[in-house]
Each structure stands twice: as structure tokens, then as C-alpha cells.
Amino acid sequence: MPDKKQLHLTAFMRPVSLHTGAWRYPGAYPDANFNLKHLISFIQSLEAAKFDAFFMADHLAVLNMPLEALKRSHTVTSFEPFTLLSALSQVTTHIGLAATASTTYDEPYHIARRFASLDHLSGGRAAWNIVTTGNPESSKNFGRDEHVEHGERYKRAREFYDVVTGLWDSFADDAFPRDPESGVYVDPEKIHVLNHKGDELSVKGPLNIARPVQGWPVIVQAGQSEPGRQLAAETAETVFCGPRDIEAAKALYQDIKGRAEAVGRNPNHLKILPAALVIIGDSVEDAQEKRLKLDSLVHYDSAISSLSIALGTDASKYDPDAPLPKDIPETNASKTSREGVINLAAKEGLTVRQLASRLGGYSGLAFVGTPETVADEFEQWLNEEAADGFTITFPFLPEGLENVTKRLIPELQRRGVFRKDYEGTTLREHLGLPRPKNRFFT
Amino acid sequence: MPDKKQLHLTAFMRPVSLHTGAWRYPGAYPDANFNLKHLISFIQSLEAAKFDAFFMADHLAVLNMPLEALKRSHTVTSFEPFTLLSALSQVTTHIGLAATASTTYDEPYHIARRFASLDHLSGGRAAWNIVTTGNPESSKNFGRDEHVEHGERYKRAREFYDVVTGLWDSFADDAFPRDPESGVYVDPEKIHVLNHKGDELSVKGPLNIARPVQGWPVIVQAGQSEPGRQLAAETAETVFCGPRDIEAAKALYQDIKGRAEAVGRNPNHLKILPAALVIIGDSVEDAQEKRLKLDSLVHYDSAISSLSIALGTDASKYDPDAPLPKDIPETNASKTSREGVINLAAKEGLTVRQLASRLGGYSGLAFVGTPETVADEFEQWLNEEAADGFTITFPFLPEGLENVTKRLIPELQRRGVFRKDYEGTTLREHLGLPRPKNRFFT
């Protein structure tokens, strides 16, 4: 048992970097999001550094940016998460494999099955990032003209979670005697038929796959809106959130852990892992210069589209050199994102162009410094209960990733706040999470 | 160019053997359908034998057999095909990877994306077995009380195919310049927005993944009913059918190839690969004894459930030692299966018990003999235009599979009717199929 609190670290891949300029950075692999060889090298580096998990984000559409602006973006197209993570499960042995899957435009039977299968294939390393789909373009790829409204999406998500976890519990852990002598393969007394009939979903069951190795794959949540926080408190085991600074992070940490306790959960079984861009340099100035160089590679076309996505409205119609207008219309796009952008513009007095450039690169929480200064900050966040670890996104790859795995991680290990080797073989073991009991069988 | 007509061979896995007694056969791995290690050894043996493809069948429910009868069945639960084949793509280099995916209870955007991703991950080895879901239990796992009616399913399947192939053509093959200098990642002139609005489906597009390596993954079809044959003739590139003997196979071969020509297709670009159980022995008698031993491992519980599934009605209510009653009700289950069973019972004058035992094991086309006698039969089918090859199901594993890969295959290679090495790297190259042109870009 280590004597210091331990950090948990996951790598957030979309599918490589979230930063729009990343593919143009010197030494980057422009084709990395379609070249499996590169993704294999990234995940193997992360596993060698003992990361908890590799986290594949997702969208169900080409994002709603103008076609002309699309041309700058390397995040438009990539592998689909289930297929990618299943492939990566065979070139790794320990690192967790987290996939985003939407509750808005998919079926709980499919989702339950694919995660259970990934968990079996990987020996207990799967995690499900439960999202509702807030991109209005997605609805049009799934037969709907109108996007599903925000509250409705969360209502369905909550029920979807109940159905998926219920399906995972279809079979007792010891349901399969597989005895060639008697000819009994499965014990029918140890199969539960769910027979779920709710407001949103009707699913009979049982699932046609044995209970996952981990009981349930680890549940990940990202929402920060009111229904998003409540859903996280009730269901999540790791929360991937985006506080703007340590004070906001502490408030969010207290809020979500408090809500979890209020619904009878052990708050230690919910890990808060804020998303953060990490840039490591030889000095703080060197790291800051790398960030400036990276941001300079974002074209205004991309910048303005990112702003349009965040606001849920076409921002190219605004005067680039004037402040953001006051009358941004409310839409069905993510409320959290829209409000964050409006607050950022007001707080820092940014013009549309300045705001767009920030968003077009990466506008969220960032740690920019040396291995020592970033490790100091990580320890502070950990010890002051602002975070249980981080969901790290890399500025550019392979260099930015290697700076983390080969320079920051050894510093964290030296300080005794990050593992030198995996404690177990499943993602639940890495995260210190219990294996859920089967609700239908003891 | 080989001077003899060449056989194409795919391995039909569900997920191991279709034969209900297979897991009890001496030397079998009872847990093979959940033990990836065994599946890896099977696919690597098949690749070493130069099989065209590994074909993972699928169901969207635990089959509608009584719970008490379920207990005998090893086919109830296994890995999900997309996740399994993606994992297997990383432990193989050439063999094709065919997955069944239903058009009845899934969305074309998801299906198009997952197959495109599998095709990219595997370097051009994916195939899509287009099915409509005929198991009435499946509807209840997808929010419907009533099963979708047979004609309606085929109407949706046809339109679903148009949408999926249209989405695969979202990007021109040269859509991605990825030029770090100019900052142009994708050429917006080379992106097509599908904007499909049909009777059954409404899908905007574009797909958020580059065009598959093969242009389109290979299209596989299994239907034998009237709408199934027509769908195959219009869309399939390999047909996995179940004729009862060589005469029926010739008729089916002519019919489907004729229908393909009638709609303007090159009949050589549609390969007919009947499903067949293959049992190889030291002598014909030895092979027949193996089959009898295998059938003896099927319990009557399983046998009678198989009959119930095939008929779409509970057969356990019939007198086991009397002929099949005349008044079997029509249901929404597969018509082909129901009619085949009724005809088989009438033709051979079987009692309910005899019929059930046949169905509980494997009642379809079987080749049972020595490497020489089975190779003779394969050559006859090939040369008399009854088949372009076979979709082989193994009676038990590993022995039954190794008897094919290590004894039958070398005999076929010696005769010059099966490849000694792969001609290319993609499944289309193995099958001699052209890469489809992009309908939106030249």
C-alpha cells in the first residue's frame, strides 16, 4: 500500500490530439488518426508509463462546421471507437480501454453487448464514457429532423444506464458449468430476464454474452450541466470534467462527491479526473513557446468554426475584431459549452477573433511547464481535493506524448504519487474501484 | 494465372461450431466461444491454410428456446462480431474478416462506420453479411412488441444497403491531402453529403471516416427466399446459401447468377459459396463414425428446441414418436427454414424425434469422407457450376478444423484448385472481386 495519495491518469485521444494545429507541428504524423501503426505506438508508450487508461472520444457526425472550414481539421474523420479499442486490446496487456458511446442514437442492447465483448476480449479493461449527443448534425444521420432536447436526452441516458447495467447482470458469474459429461453448458437458474419497460426504453433481455470480467465495465461521465452532474453522481466511477482553474475544480469536486454521498455511494468510488492539456518543456518559458508555436498553426477558418460549434450558432457572421455580441441565441447544443465560452469572453474581454483563436487551439485547463512545475501542480490538485488525477490530452504527438511519458511520469513516480507498475490486470484494479455485485444473483 | 478454376473457402463460425454437440466432443474446448486464445489459434490455422475469410455469424438475442433447453447450448453466448473481428485483425495479416450485421435493428450510419473502421484497421479485409433479423425474440430487445414482418424487413434491407454504400462513398479516395505546409487536411470538394430521404430511412451524411481501403467492404448475403435471392442478385458479392444437394445447388446457382445478369451485373463478381459441414476421416466409414459420435452428443432437449426455432413454434408439444403434424402455424420466423424442415420430414418420413435429432446436430449440406473423396466432390461442384467454393462449418474443434486445414486443403492445393499462397492483401483480391468505383467521384 503506497503511503501517499495516488494520482490516476488517463490519456484523452480524439483520436490523437484535440488541438486543431497538432497535425501541422514539426515531427507530427499528419495521418496518425488513420494510421493504426502510430496509434499502436502511442498506446504502447502510455502502457509503458503505466497510464490507467486510453480514452477514445467520439462524435456521430462530421461536426457542424462550414465545409470550407472543415478542410483544416484532422479531427473530422477517424476510426470508430469499439473497433479501434478492440484492435488495440491485442497489442497491449494492462492499460484500460475507454470508449465514448452515445445513449441518444444507439440501442442499449447493442451498447451493453459491445462493451461486454470488449471487456472479455481485453481481460477486464473496458470503460464506457456515457454521453448524450449534443451535436445537432448527428440527429440528421439518424433519421430525425429535430435534435433531441437537452432534458429529454438526460432522461433517456439515466434509463439507458439502468438497462445496460441490468443486461450486464443477465448471467450469474458462475452461470456456465460447461460440463461435457452431463451435457449442461449453462445453468438456466442463473439467467435473469430483465423485462425492462420504462418511459423511454423497452428491453426484454437476457443479454447474449456472459457477465463482463469486471462485472461491469467502468462507468465514465463527462457532463457538467445540472443534469450531467446528477447523472455523474448517481452512475459515474470516473468523471472527466473541465474546470477552468483549481478553485472551480475544488467546488466541482465537492459538489459531485457530495451528490454521490447523498445518493448513498462511497465517494472514493468516484474518481474526479479533470481534462487537461499538458505541455512539458526544458523550462517554463520553453514550454510556453511550444504552446505559442502550436497555437500559431491554427488557421482562422478552424478557429471560427470551433467558436461556432461551441456557441451552437454560426459565428462567422460576427465582426472578428469586435466583442462577442450579447444576443447569442440559445440552441439545443451543449449548454455547458455555450455558457463557458460566453463567460470566457466576458471575463477576459476578448474579441471574436481572440476568442476564436483560443477555442480553435485548446481553451480548457492547461499545465504548461517543466516536469517539476507540472508535478508540483498535480500534487497540489491531488492534495487539496481538486482532483483524483487527470484526463490528459496531448498538444502534439509523438513529441508531446513522449514528454509526458518519459519526463513527467518518472518525476511523479520519484515523488511516490504515481504507480511504478500496475497493481492488477483490470481497469477497476488500476482505479481502486470495487467489482459491482450482480443485482440479481448473490 | 492458375489454369484451373479456383475454389474460394470461408470458415463459418458461430462462434465455433454450429453443431450443438460440438463442445462435448473428445478434445474440444468447452469454453472456446469465450476464450479468445482458442479463437486466435483457429483463425491462425485458417490463415496458414489460405482460407479466403473467417465469417462470424450473429444473433441479436438469446434464441427463443425454452430456458430448460438453453442449458445444453454453447451457441447462446459469445463475443460480439465487430469487437471480435477487430481484435482478430491484429493477430492475422491476410485472411478476410466477415461479420454479420442486421439491417432490422441497427442504424446505417453505425453500420457503415464500423465496417469502414474494420476495413481500415485490417488493411482491407472486411466483409458485411447483410441480414434481416428473423428471430422474433430480437424485436423485444429493441423496444418493439411486434416482430418486423418479412417483406418489410427486406424493403428496409435494400434501402439500408443503398445508404451504407452511399456513406462509404462520402469521401473521394484522394480527399485527404494532409499538407502541413498549406494547412489543408481535407479537400471539401471531395466530400459528398448523401442527403438520403427514402421510405424507410433518412440519413444526411457525410460519414465521419475515410473511404474504406477496399472502396466498400465485400458484401455477403445469405437469403434463399424470393426477396432474399433478389436482394443477393442486386447487391451480394458472395452468397452463403444452403442447398440440400448438388442438383438444388445448380438450380440456385443459375437462378442467382441469372438474376444478377438481369440487373446488369457481371455474374463472375458474385461468388456462390454454399454452407457445408465437412468431416474428414481416414476412410469414409471413419468419417461417418465421427459424425454419428458427434450426433450422439446432442441431447433431446437441444434437438427439440432446434426444431422449435426452425418451425417458429414450440415443437415440444408434439408426440416425439409420431410424424410432424400437418397444421404447423405460419409465423414471422424465417420462411425458408420452416419450409425446409417440413419438406425434409415429408421426404424422409421422419418422426418428430428423428427430425429433431437431425436439426439439433446439423441438418444442412455435409461432406463426409476422406480428403480425396471430399476433394472429388468439391471439384465436381466447382466444375458443374453448383458452387464457386464453400462456406465451411466445422463439426468440432480443434480436431475437425485441423482435419480440413492440414488434410483437405493440401489435397485441394495438390490438385491445383486452391491457392498455395494469397494473391494479394485484401479480401477483394482473394475473391477476385473489383474495387467498386465511388459513385460520386471519378
Coordinates of C-alpha atoms in Angstrom, one line a residue, chain B residues 161-442:
Chain B
Y161 CA -27.7 -1.2 -48.4
D162 CA -28.1 1.9 -50.6
V163 CA -27.5 4.2 -47.6
V164 CA -24.5 2.3 -46.3
T165 CA -22.7 2.1 -49.6
G166 CA -23.6 5.8 -50.2
L167 CA -22.0 6.7 -46.9
W168 CA -18.9 4.7 -47.8
D169 CA -18.6 6.9 -50.8
S170 CA -18.7 10.1 -48.7
F171 CA -15.0 10.9 -49.4
A172 CA -13.1 10.6 -52.7
D173 CA -10.1 8.3 -52.4
D174 CA -7.8 11.3 -52.7
A175 CA -9.8 13.6 -50.4
F176 CA -7.0 14.0 -47.8
P177 CA -4.0 16.0 -49.0
R178 CA -2.9 16.4 -45.3
D179 CA -0.4 19.1 -46.2
P180 CA 1.2 20.6 -43.1
E181 CA 2.6 23.5 -45.2
S182 CA -0.7 24.9 -46.5
G183 CA -2.7 23.6 -43.6
V184 CA -5.2 21.8 -45.8
Y185 CA -6.1 18.5 -44.3
V186 CA -9.1 17.5 -46.4
D187 CA -10.4 18.9 -49.7
P188 CA -14.0 20.0 -49.2
E189 CA -14.7 19.5 -52.9
K190 CA -14.1 15.8 -52.4
I191 CA -16.7 15.3 -49.6
H192 CA -20.2 14.2 -50.7
V193 CA -23.2 14.9 -48.4
L194 CA -25.6 12.0 -49.1
N195 CA -28.9 13.7 -48.0
H196 CA -30.8 10.4 -48.3
K197 CA -34.5 10.6 -47.7
G198 CA -36.4 7.3 -48.5
D199 CA -39.4 5.4 -47.4
E200 CA -37.6 3.7 -44.5
L201 CA -34.5 5.8 -43.8
S202 CA -33.4 9.4 -43.6
V203 CA -29.6 9.9 -43.3
K204 CA -27.8 13.1 -44.1
G205 CA -24.1 12.2 -44.1
P206 CA -21.2 12.5 -44.8
L207 CA -19.7 9.5 -42.9
N208 CA -17.0 10.6 -40.4
I209 CA -14.5 8.1 -41.7
A210 CA -12.4 8.0 -44.9
R211 CA -13.5 5.7 -47.8
P212 CA -12.6 2.0 -46.9
V213 CA -9.4 0.5 -48.2
Q214 CA -11.5 -1.8 -50.4
G215 CA -13.7 1.0 -51.5
W216 CA -16.5 -1.0 -50.0
P217 CA -16.1 -4.0 -47.7
V218 CA -17.2 -7.2 -49.5
I219 CA -21.0 -7.7 -49.5
V220 CA -22.2 -11.1 -48.3
Q221 CA -25.8 -12.3 -48.4
A222 CA -27.5 -15.5 -47.1
G223 CA -31.2 -15.3 -48.0
Q224 CA -32.8 -18.0 -50.1
S225 CA -36.4 -16.8 -50.0
E226 CA -37.7 -14.9 -53.1
P227 CA -36.9 -11.4 -51.7
G228 CA -33.6 -12.8 -50.3
R229 CA -32.5 -14.1 -53.7
Q230 CA -33.4 -10.9 -55.4
L231 CA -31.5 -8.8 -52.8
A232 CA -28.5 -11.1 -53.2
A233 CA -28.6 -10.8 -57.0
E234 CA -28.7 -7.0 -56.8
T235 CA -26.2 -6.5 -54.0
A236 CA -24.2 -9.5 -53.0
E237 CA -20.6 -10.3 -53.9
T238 CA -20.6 -13.7 -52.1
V239 CA -23.7 -15.7 -51.4
F240 CA -23.8 -18.0 -48.5
C241 CA -26.7 -20.4 -49.3
G242 CA -27.9 -23.8 -48.1
P243 CA -28.9 -26.0 -51.0
R244 CA -29.6 -29.6 -49.9
D245 CA -27.8 -31.3 -52.7
I246 CA -25.8 -30.7 -56.0
E247 CA -29.0 -30.5 -58.1
A248 CA -30.6 -27.9 -55.9
A249 CA -27.3 -26.1 -55.8
K250 CA -27.1 -25.9 -59.6
A251 CA -30.6 -24.5 -59.8
L252 CA -29.9 -21.9 -57.2
Y253 CA -26.5 -21.0 -58.8
Q254 CA -28.2 -20.5 -62.2
D255 CA -31.1 -18.6 -60.7
I256 CA -29.0 -16.1 -58.6
K257 CA -26.3 -15.6 -61.4
G258 CA -29.2 -15.1 -63.9
R259 CA -30.9 -12.5 -61.7
A260 CA -27.5 -10.7 -61.3
E261 CA -27.1 -10.6 -65.1
A262 CA -30.6 -9.4 -65.5
V263 CA -29.8 -6.3 -63.4
G264 CA -26.7 -5.6 -65.4
R265 CA -24.1 -7.2 -63.1
N266 CA -21.1 -9.4 -64.1
P267 CA -22.0 -12.8 -62.7
N268 CA -18.4 -13.6 -62.1
H269 CA -18.4 -10.8 -59.5
L270 CA -20.9 -12.8 -57.4
K271 CA -19.5 -15.9 -55.8
I272 CA -21.8 -18.7 -54.7
L273 CA -20.4 -20.4 -51.6
P274 CA -22.9 -23.0 -50.2
A275 CA -22.7 -23.7 -46.5
A276 CA -21.4 -27.2 -45.7
L277 CA -20.4 -29.2 -42.8
V278 CA -17.1 -31.0 -43.6
I279 CA -16.0 -34.1 -41.7
I280 CA -12.7 -35.7 -42.7
G281 CA -11.7 -39.2 -41.7
D282 CA -9.1 -41.9 -42.5
S283 CA -11.8 -43.7 -44.5
V284 CA -15.3 -42.8 -45.5
E285 CA -16.5 -45.2 -42.7
D286 CA -14.2 -43.5 -40.2
A287 CA -15.7 -40.0 -41.1
Q288 CA -19.2 -41.4 -40.9
E289 CA -18.5 -42.8 -37.4
K290 CA -17.2 -39.4 -36.3
R291 CA -20.5 -37.9 -37.4
L292 CA -22.5 -40.5 -35.6
K293 CA -20.5 -40.0 -32.4
L294 CA -21.0 -36.2 -32.7
D295 CA -24.7 -36.5 -33.3
S296 CA -25.0 -38.8 -30.2
L297 CA -23.8 -35.9 -28.1
V298 CA -26.9 -33.9 -28.9
H299 CA -29.4 -34.1 -26.0
Y300 CA -33.1 -34.4 -26.9
D301 CA -33.7 -31.0 -25.1
S302 CA -31.5 -29.3 -27.6
A303 CA -32.8 -31.2 -30.5
I304 CA -36.4 -30.3 -29.8
S305 CA -35.5 -26.6 -29.3
S306 CA -33.7 -26.5 -32.6
L307 CA -36.9 -27.9 -34.2
S308 CA -39.0 -25.3 -32.4
I309 CA -36.7 -22.5 -33.7
A310 CA -36.8 -23.8 -37.3
L311 CA -40.6 -24.1 -37.3
G312 CA -41.1 -20.8 -35.3
T313 CA -43.4 -22.7 -32.9
D314 CA -43.0 -24.8 -29.8
A315 CA -42.4 -28.4 -31.1
S316 CA -42.2 -29.9 -27.6
K317 CA -46.0 -30.2 -27.6
Y318 CA -45.9 -32.7 -30.4
D319 CA -45.7 -36.5 -29.9
P320 CA -42.0 -37.3 -30.4
D321 CA -42.7 -40.7 -32.0
A322 CA -45.4 -39.6 -34.4
P323 CA -44.9 -37.8 -37.7
L324 CA -44.9 -34.0 -37.8
P325 CA -48.5 -32.7 -37.6
K326 CA -49.9 -31.1 -40.8
D327 CA -51.1 -27.9 -39.2
I328 CA -47.8 -26.1 -38.3
P329 CA -48.9 -22.4 -38.0
E330 CA -47.2 -19.8 -40.2
T331 CA -45.2 -17.2 -38.2
N332 CA -42.9 -14.3 -38.8
A333 CA -39.8 -16.6 -38.4
S334 CA -37.8 -17.3 -41.5
K335 CA -40.0 -18.9 -44.2
T336 CA -37.0 -20.7 -45.8
S337 CA -36.2 -22.5 -42.6
R338 CA -39.8 -23.5 -41.8
E339 CA -40.5 -24.9 -45.3
G340 CA -37.2 -26.7 -45.5
V341 CA -38.0 -28.6 -42.3
I342 CA -41.5 -29.5 -43.3
N343 CA -40.2 -30.8 -46.7
L344 CA -37.4 -32.8 -45.0
A345 CA -39.8 -34.5 -42.7
A346 CA -42.2 -35.4 -45.5
K347 CA -39.4 -36.5 -47.9
E348 CA -37.7 -38.9 -45.5
G349 CA -40.8 -39.8 -43.5
L350 CA -39.2 -38.8 -40.2
T351 CA -40.8 -38.8 -36.8
V352 CA -40.7 -35.6 -34.7
R353 CA -37.8 -37.2 -32.7
Q354 CA -35.8 -38.2 -35.8
L355 CA -36.4 -34.8 -37.3
A356 CA -35.3 -33.0 -34.1
S357 CA -32.1 -35.1 -33.7
R358 CA -31.1 -34.2 -37.3
L359 CA -31.8 -30.5 -36.7
G360 CA -30.2 -30.5 -33.2
G361 CA -27.0 -31.6 -34.8
Y362 CA -26.6 -30.2 -38.3
S363 CA -29.2 -30.9 -40.9
G364 CA -27.7 -29.0 -43.8
L365 CA -25.4 -30.0 -46.6
A366 CA -22.5 -32.2 -45.4
F367 CA -19.4 -33.6 -47.0
V368 CA -18.3 -36.7 -45.0
G369 CA -15.3 -38.7 -46.2
T370 CA -11.5 -38.8 -46.8
P371 CA -9.5 -35.8 -48.1
E372 CA -9.7 -37.5 -51.6
T373 CA -13.4 -38.1 -51.7
V374 CA -14.3 -34.7 -50.3
A375 CA -11.9 -33.0 -52.8
D376 CA -13.6 -35.1 -55.6
E377 CA -16.9 -33.7 -54.5
F378 CA -15.6 -30.1 -54.2
E379 CA -14.2 -30.3 -57.7
Q380 CA -17.4 -31.7 -59.1
W381 CA -19.5 -28.9 -57.5
L382 CA -17.0 -26.3 -58.9
N383 CA -16.8 -27.7 -62.4
E384 CA -20.5 -28.4 -62.8
E385 CA -21.4 -24.8 -61.7
A386 CA -23.1 -25.8 -58.5
A387 CA -20.7 -23.6 -56.4
D388 CA -17.7 -21.2 -56.6
G389 CA -16.5 -22.6 -53.3
F390 CA -17.9 -23.3 -49.9
T391 CA -18.7 -21.7 -46.6
I392 CA -17.3 -24.4 -44.3
T393 CA -18.6 -25.1 -40.8
F394 CA -16.5 -27.4 -38.6
P395 CA -18.1 -30.3 -36.7
F396 CA -15.9 -29.9 -33.7
L397 CA -12.7 -28.1 -32.9
P398 CA -9.7 -28.1 -32.9
E399 CA -9.7 -31.6 -34.5
G400 CA -12.4 -31.1 -37.1
L401 CA -10.8 -27.8 -38.2
E402 CA -7.3 -29.2 -38.4
N403 CA -8.6 -32.1 -40.4
V404 CA -9.7 -29.6 -43.0
T405 CA -6.6 -27.2 -42.9
K406 CA -4.0 -30.0 -42.7
R407 CA -5.5 -32.8 -44.8
L408 CA -8.2 -31.5 -47.1
I409 CA -6.5 -28.2 -48.1
P410 CA -3.2 -29.8 -49.1
E411 CA -5.2 -32.2 -51.3
L412 CA -7.0 -29.3 -53.0
Q413 CA -3.7 -27.5 -53.4
R414 CA -2.1 -30.6 -54.9
R415 CA -4.9 -30.7 -57.5
G416 CA -4.4 -27.1 -58.4
V417 CA -7.9 -25.9 -57.4
F418 CA -7.0 -23.9 -54.3
R419 CA -4.3 -21.3 -53.7
K420 CA -1.0 -22.1 -52.1
D421 CA -0.5 -18.5 -51.1
Y422 CA -2.5 -15.3 -51.0
E423 CA -2.5 -13.5 -54.3
G424 CA -2.9 -10.1 -52.6
T425 CA -3.6 -8.5 -49.3
T426 CA -7.3 -7.5 -49.4
L427 CA -10.3 -9.8 -49.3
R428 CA -11.4 -8.5 -52.7
E429 CA -8.1 -9.6 -54.1
H430 CA -8.6 -13.1 -52.6
L431 CA -12.1 -13.4 -54.1
G432 CA -11.2 -11.8 -57.5
L433 CA -13.7 -9.0 -57.0
P434 CA -13.2 -5.5 -58.4
R435 CA -12.8 -2.5 -56.1
P436 CA -16.1 -0.5 -56.5
K437 CA -15.9 2.9 -58.1
N438 CA -17.0 5.8 -56.0
R439 CA -20.4 6.8 -57.4
F440 CA -19.8 10.5 -56.6
F441 CA -16.3 11.0 -57.7
T442 CA -14.2 9.7 -60.6

